[in-house]
Coordinates of N, CA and C in Angstrom, one line a residue:
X1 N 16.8 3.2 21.1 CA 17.5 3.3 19.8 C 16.5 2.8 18.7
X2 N 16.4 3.7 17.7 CA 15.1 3.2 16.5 C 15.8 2.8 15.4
X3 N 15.5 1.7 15.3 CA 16.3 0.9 14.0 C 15.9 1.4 12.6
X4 N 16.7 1.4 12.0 CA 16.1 2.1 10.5 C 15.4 1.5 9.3
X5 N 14.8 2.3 9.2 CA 13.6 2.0 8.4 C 13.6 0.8 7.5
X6 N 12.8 0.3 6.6 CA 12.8 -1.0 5.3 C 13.2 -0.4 4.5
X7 N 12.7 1.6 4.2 CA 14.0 2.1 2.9 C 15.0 2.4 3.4
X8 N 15.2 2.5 4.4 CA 16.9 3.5 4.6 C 17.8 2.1 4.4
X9 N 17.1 0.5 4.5 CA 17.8 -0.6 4.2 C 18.2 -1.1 3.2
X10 N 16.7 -0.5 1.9 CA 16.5 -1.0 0.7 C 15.9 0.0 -0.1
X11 N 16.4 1.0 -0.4 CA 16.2 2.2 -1.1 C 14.7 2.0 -2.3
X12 N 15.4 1.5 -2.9 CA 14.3 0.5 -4.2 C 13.0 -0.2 -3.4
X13 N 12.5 -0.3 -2.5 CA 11.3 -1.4 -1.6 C 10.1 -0.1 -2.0
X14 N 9.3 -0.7 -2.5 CA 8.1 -0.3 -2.6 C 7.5 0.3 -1.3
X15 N 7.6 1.3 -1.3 CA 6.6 1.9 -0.1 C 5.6 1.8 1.0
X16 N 4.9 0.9 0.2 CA 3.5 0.4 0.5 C 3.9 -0.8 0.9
X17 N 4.5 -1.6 0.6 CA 5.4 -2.8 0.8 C 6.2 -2.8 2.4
X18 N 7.1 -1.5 2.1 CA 7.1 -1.4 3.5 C 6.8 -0.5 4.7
X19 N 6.0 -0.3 4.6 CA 4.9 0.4 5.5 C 4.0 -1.0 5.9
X20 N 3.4 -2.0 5.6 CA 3.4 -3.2 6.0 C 3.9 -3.8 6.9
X21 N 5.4 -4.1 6.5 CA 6.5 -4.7 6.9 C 7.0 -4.1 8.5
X22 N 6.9 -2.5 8.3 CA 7.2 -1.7 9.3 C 6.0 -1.9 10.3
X23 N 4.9 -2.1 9.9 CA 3.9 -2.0 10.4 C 4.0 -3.6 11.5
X24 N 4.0 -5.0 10.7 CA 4.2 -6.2 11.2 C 5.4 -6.6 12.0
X25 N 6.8 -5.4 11.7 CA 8.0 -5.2 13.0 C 7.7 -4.7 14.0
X26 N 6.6 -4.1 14.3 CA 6.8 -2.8 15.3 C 7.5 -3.2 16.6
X27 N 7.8 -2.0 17.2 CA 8.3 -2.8 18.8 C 6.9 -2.6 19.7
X28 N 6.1 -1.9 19.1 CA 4.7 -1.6 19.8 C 3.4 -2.2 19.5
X29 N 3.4 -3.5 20.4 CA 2.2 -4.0 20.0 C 1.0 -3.6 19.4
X30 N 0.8 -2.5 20.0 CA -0.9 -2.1 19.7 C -0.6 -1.5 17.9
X31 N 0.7 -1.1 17.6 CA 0.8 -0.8 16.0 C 0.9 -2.0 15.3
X32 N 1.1 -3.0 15.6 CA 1.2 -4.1 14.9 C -0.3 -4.5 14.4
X33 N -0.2 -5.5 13.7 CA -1.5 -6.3 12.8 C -2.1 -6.7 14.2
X34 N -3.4 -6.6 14.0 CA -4.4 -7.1 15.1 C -3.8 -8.8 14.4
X35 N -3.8 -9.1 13.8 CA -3.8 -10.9 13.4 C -3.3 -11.0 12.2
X36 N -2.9 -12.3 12.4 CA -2.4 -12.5 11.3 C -2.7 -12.0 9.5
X37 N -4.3 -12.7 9.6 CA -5.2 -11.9 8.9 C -5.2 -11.1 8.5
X38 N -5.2 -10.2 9.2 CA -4.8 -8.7 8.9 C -3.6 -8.3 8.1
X39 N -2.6 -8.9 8.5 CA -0.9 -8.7 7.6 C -1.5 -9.4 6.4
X40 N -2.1 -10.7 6.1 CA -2.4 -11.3 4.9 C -3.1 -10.1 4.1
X41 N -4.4 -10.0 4.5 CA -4.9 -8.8 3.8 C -4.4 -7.8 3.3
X42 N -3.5 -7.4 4.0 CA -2.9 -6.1 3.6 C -1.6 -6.4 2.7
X43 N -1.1 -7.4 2.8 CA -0.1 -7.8 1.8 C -1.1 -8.0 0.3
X44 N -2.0 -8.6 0.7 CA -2.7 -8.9 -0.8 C -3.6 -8.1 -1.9
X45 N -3.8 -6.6 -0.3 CA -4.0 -5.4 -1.4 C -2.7 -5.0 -1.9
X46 N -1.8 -4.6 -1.2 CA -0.6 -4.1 -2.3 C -0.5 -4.9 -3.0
X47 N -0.2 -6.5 -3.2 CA -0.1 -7.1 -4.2 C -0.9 -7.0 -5.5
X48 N -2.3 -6.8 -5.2 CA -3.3 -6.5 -6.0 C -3.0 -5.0 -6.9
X49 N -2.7 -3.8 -6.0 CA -2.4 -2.8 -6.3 C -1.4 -2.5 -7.4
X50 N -0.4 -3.3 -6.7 CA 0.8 -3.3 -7.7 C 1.3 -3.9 -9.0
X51 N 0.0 -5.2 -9.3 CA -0.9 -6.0 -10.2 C -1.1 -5.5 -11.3
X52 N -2.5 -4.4 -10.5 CA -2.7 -3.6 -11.5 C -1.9 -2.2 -12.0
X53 N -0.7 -2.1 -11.4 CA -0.1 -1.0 -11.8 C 0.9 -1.1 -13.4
X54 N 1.0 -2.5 -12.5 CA 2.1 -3.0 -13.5 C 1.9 -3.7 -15.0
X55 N 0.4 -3.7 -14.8 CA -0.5 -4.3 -16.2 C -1.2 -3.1 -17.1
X56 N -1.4 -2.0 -16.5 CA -1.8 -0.7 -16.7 C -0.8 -0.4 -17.6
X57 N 0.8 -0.4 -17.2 CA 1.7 0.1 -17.3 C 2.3 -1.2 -18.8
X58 N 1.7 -2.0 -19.1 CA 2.1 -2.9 -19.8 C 3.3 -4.1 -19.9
X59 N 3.1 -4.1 -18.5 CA 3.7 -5.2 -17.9 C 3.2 -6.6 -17.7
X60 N 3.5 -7.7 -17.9 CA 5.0 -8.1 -18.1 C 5.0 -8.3 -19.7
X61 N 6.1 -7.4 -20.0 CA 6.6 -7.8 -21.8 C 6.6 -9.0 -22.1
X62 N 6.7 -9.1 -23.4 CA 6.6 -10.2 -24.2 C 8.2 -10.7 -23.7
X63 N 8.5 -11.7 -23.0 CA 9.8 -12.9 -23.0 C 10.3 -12.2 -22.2
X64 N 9.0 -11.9 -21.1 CA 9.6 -11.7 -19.5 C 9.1 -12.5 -18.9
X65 N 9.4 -12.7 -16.9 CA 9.2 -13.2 -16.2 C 8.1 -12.4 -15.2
X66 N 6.9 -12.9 -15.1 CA 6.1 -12.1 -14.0 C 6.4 -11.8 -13.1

């Protein structure tokens, strides 16, 4: 039985976000993060990614919250 996905949970979840996420649940070891490390890295490029999307994009307005 294959549990459903991080969007079919959370429609709105960034993609890349969970492709990650999916990646660090798997039920199949060898798809999982070789290490911890690895999940860190890869969370901190999307984060980076998304950084810059959102600063591109002129984000965060004036008398918002980051």
């Amino acid at each position: 039985d294959t549990p459903p996905s991080a969007l079919e949970l959370v429609p709105d979840l960034d993609p890349a976000f969970a492709r990650a996420l999916e990646r660090a649940l798997s039920r199949r070891p060898e798809a999982r993060f070789a290490s911890v490390g690895d999940l860190i890295d890869a969370l901190a490029d999307y984060q980076s990614t998304r950084i810059a999307l959102e600063l591109a994009a002129g984000w965060p307005q004036e008398g918002t919250q980051p």
